[in-house]
Short mmCIF file of C-alpha atoms in Angstrom, two decimals:
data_model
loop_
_atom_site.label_atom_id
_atom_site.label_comp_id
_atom_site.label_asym_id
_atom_site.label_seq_id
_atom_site.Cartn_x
_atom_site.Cartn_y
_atom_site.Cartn_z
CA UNK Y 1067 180.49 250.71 212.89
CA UNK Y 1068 178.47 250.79 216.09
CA UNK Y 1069 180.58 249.73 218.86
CA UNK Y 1070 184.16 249.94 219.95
CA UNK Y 1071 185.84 246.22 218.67
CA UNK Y 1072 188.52 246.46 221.77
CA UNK Y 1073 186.47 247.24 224.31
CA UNK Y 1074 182.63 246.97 223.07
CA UNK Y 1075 181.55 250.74 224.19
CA UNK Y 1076 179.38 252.43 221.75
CA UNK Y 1077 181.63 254.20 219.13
CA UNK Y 1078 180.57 258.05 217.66
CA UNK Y 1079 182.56 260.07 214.44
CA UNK Y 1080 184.53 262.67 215.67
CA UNK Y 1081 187.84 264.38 214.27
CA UNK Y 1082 190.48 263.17 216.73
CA UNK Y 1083 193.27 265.48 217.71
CA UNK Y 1084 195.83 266.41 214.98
CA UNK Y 1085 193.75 264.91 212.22
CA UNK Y 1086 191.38 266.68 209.57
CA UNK Y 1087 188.61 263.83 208.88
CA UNK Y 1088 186.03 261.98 211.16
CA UNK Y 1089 186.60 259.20 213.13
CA UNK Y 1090 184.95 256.37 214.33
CA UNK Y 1091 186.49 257.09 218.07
CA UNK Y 1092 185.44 254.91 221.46
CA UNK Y 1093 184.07 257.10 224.19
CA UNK Y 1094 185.29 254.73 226.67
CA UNK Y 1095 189.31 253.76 225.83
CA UNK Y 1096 189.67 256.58 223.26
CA UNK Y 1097 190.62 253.84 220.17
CA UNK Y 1098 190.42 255.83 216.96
CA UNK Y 1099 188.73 253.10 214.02
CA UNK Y 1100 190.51 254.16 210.99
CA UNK Y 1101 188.69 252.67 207.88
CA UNK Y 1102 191.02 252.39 204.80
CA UNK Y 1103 190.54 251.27 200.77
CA UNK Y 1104 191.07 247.72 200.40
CA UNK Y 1105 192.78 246.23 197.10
CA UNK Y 1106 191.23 243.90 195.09
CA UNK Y 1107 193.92 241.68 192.84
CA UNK Y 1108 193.72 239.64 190.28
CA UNK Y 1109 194.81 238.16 187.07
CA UNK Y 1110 194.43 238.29 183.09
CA UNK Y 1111 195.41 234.66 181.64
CA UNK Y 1112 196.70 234.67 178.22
CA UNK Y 1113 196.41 231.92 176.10
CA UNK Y 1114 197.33 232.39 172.76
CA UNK Y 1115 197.85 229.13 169.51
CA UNK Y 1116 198.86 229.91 166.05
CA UNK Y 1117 198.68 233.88 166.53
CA UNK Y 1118 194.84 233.86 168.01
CA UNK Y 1119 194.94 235.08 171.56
CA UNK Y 1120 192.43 234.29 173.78
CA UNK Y 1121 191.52 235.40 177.33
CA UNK Y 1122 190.35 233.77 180.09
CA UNK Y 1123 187.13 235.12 182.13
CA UNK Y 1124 184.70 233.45 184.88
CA UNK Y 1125 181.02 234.09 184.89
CA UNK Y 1126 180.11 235.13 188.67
CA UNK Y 1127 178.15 232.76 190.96
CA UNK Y 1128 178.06 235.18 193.27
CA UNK Y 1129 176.55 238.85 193.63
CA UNK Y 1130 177.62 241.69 193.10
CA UNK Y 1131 177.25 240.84 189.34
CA UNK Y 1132 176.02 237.53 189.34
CA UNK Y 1133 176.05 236.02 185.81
CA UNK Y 1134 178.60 238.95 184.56
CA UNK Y 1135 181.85 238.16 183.06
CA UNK Y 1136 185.06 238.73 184.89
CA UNK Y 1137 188.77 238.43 185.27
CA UNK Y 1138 189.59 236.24 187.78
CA UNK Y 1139 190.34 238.86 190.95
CA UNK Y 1140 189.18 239.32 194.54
CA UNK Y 1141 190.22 241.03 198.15
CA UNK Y 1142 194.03 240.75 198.57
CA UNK Y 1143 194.44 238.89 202.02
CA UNK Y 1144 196.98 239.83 205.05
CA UNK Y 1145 200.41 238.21 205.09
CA UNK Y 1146 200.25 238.19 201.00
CA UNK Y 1147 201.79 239.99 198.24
CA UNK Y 1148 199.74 241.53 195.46
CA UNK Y 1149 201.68 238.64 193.05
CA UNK Y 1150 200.59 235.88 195.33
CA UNK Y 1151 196.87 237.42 195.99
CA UNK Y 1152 196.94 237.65 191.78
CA UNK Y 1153 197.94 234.03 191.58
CA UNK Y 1154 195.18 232.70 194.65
CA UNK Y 1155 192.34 234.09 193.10
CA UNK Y 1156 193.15 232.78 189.99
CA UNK Y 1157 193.35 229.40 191.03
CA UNK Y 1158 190.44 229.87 193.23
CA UNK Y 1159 188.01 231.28 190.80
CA UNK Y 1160 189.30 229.77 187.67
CA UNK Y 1161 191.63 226.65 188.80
CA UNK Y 1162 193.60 227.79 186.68
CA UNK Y 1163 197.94 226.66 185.88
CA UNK Y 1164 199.23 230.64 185.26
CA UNK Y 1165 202.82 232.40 184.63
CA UNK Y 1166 202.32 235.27 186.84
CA UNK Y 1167 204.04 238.52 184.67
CA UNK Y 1168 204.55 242.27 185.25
CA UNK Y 1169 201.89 244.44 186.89
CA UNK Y 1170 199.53 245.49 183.94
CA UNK Y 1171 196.72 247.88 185.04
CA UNK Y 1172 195.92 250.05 188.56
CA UNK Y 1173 192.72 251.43 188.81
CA UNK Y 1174 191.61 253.78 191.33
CA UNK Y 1175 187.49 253.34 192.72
CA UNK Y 1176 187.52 255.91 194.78
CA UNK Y 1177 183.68 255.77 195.53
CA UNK Y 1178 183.38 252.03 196.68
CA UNK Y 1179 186.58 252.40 198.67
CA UNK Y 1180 188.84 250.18 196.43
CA UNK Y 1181 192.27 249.87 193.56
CA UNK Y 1182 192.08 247.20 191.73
CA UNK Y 1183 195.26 245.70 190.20
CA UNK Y 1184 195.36 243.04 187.66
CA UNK Y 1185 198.78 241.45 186.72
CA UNK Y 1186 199.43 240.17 182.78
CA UNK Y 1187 199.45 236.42 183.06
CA UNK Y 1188 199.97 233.33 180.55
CA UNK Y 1189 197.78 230.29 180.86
CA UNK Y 1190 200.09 227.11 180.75
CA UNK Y 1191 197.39 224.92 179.95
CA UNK Y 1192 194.18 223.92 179.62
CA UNK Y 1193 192.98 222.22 182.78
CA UNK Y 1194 191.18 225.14 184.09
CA UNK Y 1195 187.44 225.01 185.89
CA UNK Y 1196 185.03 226.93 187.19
CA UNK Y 1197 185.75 227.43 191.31
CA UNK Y 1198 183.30 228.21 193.55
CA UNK Y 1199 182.76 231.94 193.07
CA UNK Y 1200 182.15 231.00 189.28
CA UNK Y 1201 179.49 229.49 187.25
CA UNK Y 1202 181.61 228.75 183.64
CA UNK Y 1203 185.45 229.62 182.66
CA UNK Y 1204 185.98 230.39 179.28
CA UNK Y 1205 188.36 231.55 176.84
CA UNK Y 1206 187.46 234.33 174.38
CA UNK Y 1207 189.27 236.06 171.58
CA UNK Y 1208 188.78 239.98 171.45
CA UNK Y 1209 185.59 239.59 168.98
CA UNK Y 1210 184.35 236.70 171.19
CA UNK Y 1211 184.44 239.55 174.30
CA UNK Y 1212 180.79 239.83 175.60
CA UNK Y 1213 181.68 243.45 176.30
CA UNK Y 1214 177.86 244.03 177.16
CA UNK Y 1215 178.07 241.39 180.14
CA UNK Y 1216 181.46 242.32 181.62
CA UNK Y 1217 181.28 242.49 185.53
CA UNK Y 1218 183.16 245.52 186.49
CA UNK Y 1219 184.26 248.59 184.74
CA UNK Y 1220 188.09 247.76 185.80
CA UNK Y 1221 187.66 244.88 184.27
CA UNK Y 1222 186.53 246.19 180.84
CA UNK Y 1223 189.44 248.55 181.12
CA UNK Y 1224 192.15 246.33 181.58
CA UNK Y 1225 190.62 244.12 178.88
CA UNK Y 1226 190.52 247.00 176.32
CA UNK Y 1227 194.39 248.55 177.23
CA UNK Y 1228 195.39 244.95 176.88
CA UNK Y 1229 193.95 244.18 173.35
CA UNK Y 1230 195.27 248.04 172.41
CA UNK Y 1231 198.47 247.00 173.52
CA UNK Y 1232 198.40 243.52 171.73
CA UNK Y 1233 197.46 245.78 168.23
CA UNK Y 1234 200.48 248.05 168.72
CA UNK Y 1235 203.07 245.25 169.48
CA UNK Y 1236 201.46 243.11 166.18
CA UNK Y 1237 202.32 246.57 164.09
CA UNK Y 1238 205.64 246.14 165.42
CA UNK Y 1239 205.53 249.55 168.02
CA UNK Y 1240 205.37 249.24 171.52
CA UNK Y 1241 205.48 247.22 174.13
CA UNK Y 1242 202.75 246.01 177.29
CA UNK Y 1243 202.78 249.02 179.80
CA UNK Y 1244 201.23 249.80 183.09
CA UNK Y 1245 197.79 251.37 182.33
CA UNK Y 1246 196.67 253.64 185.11
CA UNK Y 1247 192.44 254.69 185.51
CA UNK Y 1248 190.39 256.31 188.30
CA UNK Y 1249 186.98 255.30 187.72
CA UNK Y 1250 183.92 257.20 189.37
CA UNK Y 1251 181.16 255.97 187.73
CA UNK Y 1252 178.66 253.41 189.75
CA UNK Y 1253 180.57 249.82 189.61
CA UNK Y 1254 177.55 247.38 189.18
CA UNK X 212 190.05 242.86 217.97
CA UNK X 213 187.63 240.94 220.80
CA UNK X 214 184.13 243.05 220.34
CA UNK X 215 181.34 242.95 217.09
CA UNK X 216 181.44 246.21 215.82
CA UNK X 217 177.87 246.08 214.66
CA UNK X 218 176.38 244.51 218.23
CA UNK X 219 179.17 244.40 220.77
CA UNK X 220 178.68 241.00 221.04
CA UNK X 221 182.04 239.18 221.90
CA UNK X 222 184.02 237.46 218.39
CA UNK X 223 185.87 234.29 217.78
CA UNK X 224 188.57 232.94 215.54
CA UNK X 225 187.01 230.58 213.21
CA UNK X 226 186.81 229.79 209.33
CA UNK X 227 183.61 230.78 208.12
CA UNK X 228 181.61 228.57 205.48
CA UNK X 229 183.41 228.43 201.57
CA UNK X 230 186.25 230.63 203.13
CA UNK X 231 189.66 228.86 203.70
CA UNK X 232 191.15 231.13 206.34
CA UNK X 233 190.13 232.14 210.42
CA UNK X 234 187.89 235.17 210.40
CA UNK X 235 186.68 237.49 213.68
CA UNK X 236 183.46 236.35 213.72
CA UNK X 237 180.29 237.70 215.50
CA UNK X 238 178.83 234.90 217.71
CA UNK X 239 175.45 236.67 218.10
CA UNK X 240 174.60 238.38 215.10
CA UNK X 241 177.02 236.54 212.66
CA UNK X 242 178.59 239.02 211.05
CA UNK X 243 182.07 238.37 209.30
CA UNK X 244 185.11 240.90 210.48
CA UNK X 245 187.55 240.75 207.42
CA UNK X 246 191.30 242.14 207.40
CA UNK X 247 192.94 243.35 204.36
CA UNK X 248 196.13 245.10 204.11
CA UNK X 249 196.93 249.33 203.90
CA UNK X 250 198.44 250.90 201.43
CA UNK X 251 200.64 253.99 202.39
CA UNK X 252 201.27 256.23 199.40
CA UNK X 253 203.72 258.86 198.75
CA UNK X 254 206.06 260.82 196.08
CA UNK X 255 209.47 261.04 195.22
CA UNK X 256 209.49 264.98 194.52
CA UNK X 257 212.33 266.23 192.49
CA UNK X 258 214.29 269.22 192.11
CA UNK X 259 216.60 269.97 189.43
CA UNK X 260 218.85 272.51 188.40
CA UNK X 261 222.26 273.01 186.31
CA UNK X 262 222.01 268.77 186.02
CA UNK X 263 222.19 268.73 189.58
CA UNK X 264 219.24 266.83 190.80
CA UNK X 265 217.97 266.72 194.54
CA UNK X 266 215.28 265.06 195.75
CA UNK X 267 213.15 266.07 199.13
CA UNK X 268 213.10 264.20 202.30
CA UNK X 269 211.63 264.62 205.70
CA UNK X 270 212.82 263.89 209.09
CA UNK X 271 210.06 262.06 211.08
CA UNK X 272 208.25 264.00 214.19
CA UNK X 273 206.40 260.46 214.83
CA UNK X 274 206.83 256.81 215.50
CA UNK X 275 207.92 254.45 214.40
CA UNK X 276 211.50 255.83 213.35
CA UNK X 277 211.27 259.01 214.70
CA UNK X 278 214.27 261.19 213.52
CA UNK X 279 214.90 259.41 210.85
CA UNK X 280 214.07 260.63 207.00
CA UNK X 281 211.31 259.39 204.71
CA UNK X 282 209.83 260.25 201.50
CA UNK X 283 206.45 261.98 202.03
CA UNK X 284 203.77 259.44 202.22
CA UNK X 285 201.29 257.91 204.63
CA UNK X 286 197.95 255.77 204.45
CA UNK X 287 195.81 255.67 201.83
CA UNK X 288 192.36 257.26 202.93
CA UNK X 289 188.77 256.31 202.03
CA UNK X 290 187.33 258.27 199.07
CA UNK X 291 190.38 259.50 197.16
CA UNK X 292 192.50 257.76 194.69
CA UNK X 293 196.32 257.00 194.53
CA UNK X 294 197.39 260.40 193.29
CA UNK X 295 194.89 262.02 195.85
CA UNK X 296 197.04 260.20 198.80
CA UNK X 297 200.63 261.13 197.27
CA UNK X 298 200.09 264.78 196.88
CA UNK X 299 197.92 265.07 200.09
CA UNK X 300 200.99 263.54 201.92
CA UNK X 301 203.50 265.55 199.94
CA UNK X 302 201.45 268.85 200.98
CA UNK X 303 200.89 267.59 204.96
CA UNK X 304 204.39 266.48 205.73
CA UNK X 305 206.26 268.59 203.75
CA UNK X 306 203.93 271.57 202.13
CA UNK X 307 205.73 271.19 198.97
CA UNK X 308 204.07 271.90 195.56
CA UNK X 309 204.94 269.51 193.37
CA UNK X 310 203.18 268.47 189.71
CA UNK X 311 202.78 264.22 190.13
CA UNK X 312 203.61 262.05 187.23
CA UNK X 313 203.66 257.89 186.71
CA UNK X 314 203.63 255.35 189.66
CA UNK X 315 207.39 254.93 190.23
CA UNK X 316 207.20 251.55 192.55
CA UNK X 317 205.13 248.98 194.26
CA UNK X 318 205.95 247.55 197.33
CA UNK X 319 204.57 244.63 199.05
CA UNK X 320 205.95 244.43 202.75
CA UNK X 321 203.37 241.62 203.67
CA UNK X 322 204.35 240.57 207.14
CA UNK X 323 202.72 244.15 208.35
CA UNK X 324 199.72 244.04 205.93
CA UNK X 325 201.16 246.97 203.74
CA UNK X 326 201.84 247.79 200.35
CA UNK X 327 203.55 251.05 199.59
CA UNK X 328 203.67 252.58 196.45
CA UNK X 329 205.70 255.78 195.68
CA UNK X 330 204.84 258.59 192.52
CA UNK X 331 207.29 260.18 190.91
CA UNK X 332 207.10 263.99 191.31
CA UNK X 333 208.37 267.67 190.18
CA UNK X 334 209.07 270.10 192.78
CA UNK X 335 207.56 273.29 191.25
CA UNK X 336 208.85 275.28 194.03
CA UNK X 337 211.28 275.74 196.99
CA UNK X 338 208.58 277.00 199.23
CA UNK X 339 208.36 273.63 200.85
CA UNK X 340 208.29 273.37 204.70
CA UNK X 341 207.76 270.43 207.54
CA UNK X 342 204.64 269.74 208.48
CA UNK X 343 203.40 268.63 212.03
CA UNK X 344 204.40 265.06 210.99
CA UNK X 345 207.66 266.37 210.39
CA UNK X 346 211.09 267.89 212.26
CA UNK X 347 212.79 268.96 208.96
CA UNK X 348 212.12 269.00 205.01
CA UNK X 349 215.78 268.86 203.14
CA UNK X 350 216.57 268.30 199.71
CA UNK X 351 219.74 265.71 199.20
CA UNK X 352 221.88 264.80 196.32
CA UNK X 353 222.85 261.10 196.10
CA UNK X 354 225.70 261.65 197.70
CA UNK X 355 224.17 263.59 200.19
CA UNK X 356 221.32 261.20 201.14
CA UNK X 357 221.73 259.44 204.85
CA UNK X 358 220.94 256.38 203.69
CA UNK X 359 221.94 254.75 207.44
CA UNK X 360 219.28 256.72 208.31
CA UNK X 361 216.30 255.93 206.38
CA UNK X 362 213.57 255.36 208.10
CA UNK X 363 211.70 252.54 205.84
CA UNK X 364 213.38 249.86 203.58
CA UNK X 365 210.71 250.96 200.96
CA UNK X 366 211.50 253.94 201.20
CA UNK X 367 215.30 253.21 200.13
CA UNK X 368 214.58 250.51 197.58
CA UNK X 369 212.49 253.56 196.08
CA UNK X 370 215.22 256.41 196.25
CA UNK X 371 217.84 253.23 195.19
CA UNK X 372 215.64 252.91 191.91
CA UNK X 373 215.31 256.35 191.06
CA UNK X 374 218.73 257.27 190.66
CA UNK X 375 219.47 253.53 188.91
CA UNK X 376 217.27 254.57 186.38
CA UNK X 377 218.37 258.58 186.46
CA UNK X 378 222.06 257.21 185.67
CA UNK X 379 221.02 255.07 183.05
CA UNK X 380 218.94 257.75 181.36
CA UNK X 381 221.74 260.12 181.92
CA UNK X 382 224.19 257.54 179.78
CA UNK X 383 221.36 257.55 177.19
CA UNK X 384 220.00 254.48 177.83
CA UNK X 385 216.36 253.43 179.15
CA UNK X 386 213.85 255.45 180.76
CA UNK X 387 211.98 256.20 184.00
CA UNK X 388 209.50 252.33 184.34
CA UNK X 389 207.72 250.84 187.46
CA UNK X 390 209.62 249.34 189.97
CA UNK X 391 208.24 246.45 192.36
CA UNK X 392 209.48 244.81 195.31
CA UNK X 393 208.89 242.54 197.90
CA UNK X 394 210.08 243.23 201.23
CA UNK X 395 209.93 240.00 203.89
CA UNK X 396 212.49 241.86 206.94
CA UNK X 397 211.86 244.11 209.70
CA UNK X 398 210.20 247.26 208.45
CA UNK X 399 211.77 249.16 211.25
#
């Protein structure tokens, strides 16, 4: 951030009155920038036949990650909820007919500025297709994974607490839970 | 917001290319301005003794709603995680020491771009005191709570929850889980 955005004077960090961190503060009309962490939201469709479950993921057309496997997830927009941003960028990315369910993982990324939320979903058909943002959509059982091309690290973690989950409730203990994870290691 | 941020160069309204929604965007050096919602974290910090349980709210110093009580929490700052915001908030507005435990609700109050979400908490001490955010740090019963004069609907949904699920346990039934909430009326 260069320049003041109400009133287009140059902009410098300082540590306003009554705060503790630095600023991006207008010399001219004295409007303090605050920067915040944005959320990123998105989905993990379930689609599961004769006791095989499979899960839905979208290779990236775009970079970061280009090529990488992901859950289908972006930036949560104004004037949404984190359900509705969930169920967007699922139809965006994947075009894909979901049953939105319970909030399933949080994970803090403290270094790029972001939480990432991913809500449990179940794929009501097959009619999905690759959006824009994605090259191929494709279902996968756990052994299918390609755990080495995954996208994100939030994404491997939410895969992994779901499948962990899925074992306990097939052995008859347990149930799905929120799983919580701060993640500081690089993203891409 | 009416000025580029990177060249001071004035911005428009418009939908940029493969986006579906009006951006501010740069009409000189093209960049893209996007808007994403807050999130304002806090805790729900606990006291109890002889089965009497109290839990700790402050009376606001600040708009909006000064005057009127809150659980400690505020916005979500660049570089630290969930927890990081709810005990940083808990120690600024109301210097308590508490120990943090699960992520107690979710909030989505999309009409103001926020989502709030509240930790459960132990207060490890009685050494708490208000903050410059704050007139007054109490600690209330249910009964004792002035819930006409709650400062944030989030805030009582959150307090609401709690002691739903604090009776329940108390009967011998269920157990502390994460509540979620959408909230479409006037915040204040």
């Amino acid at each position: 951030m260069k320049f003041c955005s109400e009133c287009a004077h140059p902009v410098s960090l300082q540590i306003p009155a009554d705060d503790t961190r630095q600023r991006f503060v207008c010399g001219n009309c004295g409007t303090i920038h605050y920067q915040n962490p944005k959320m990123v939201v998105g989905s993990l469709p379930v689609w599961e036949r004769d006791g095989e479950v499979r899960v839905l993921l979208c290779k990236r057309a775009i970079e970061p990650r280009l090529g990488y496997w992901t859950l289908p997830a972006g930036f949560m927009e104004n004037d949404e909820t984190t359900a509705d941003a969930a169920r967007r960028e699922t139809e965006e990315e994947a075009g894909a007919n979901i049953e939105l369910h319970e909030l399933f993982s949080l994970v803090n990324v403290p270094h790029v500025h972001q939480v990432h939320l991913f809500y449990r979903a179940t794929l009501l058909d097959l009619d999905y297709q690759a959006g824009i943002e994605s090259l191929e959509v494709e279902m996968f059982t756990e052994a299918e994974i390609p755990w080495q091309d995954i996208a994100f690290p939030t994404v491997e973690f939410t895969l992994r607490a779901f499948f962990s989950d899925l074992k306990k409730i097939k052995e008859g203990s347990g149930a799905f839970a929120l799983h919580t994870e701060d993640i500081r290691r690089r993203m891409i």
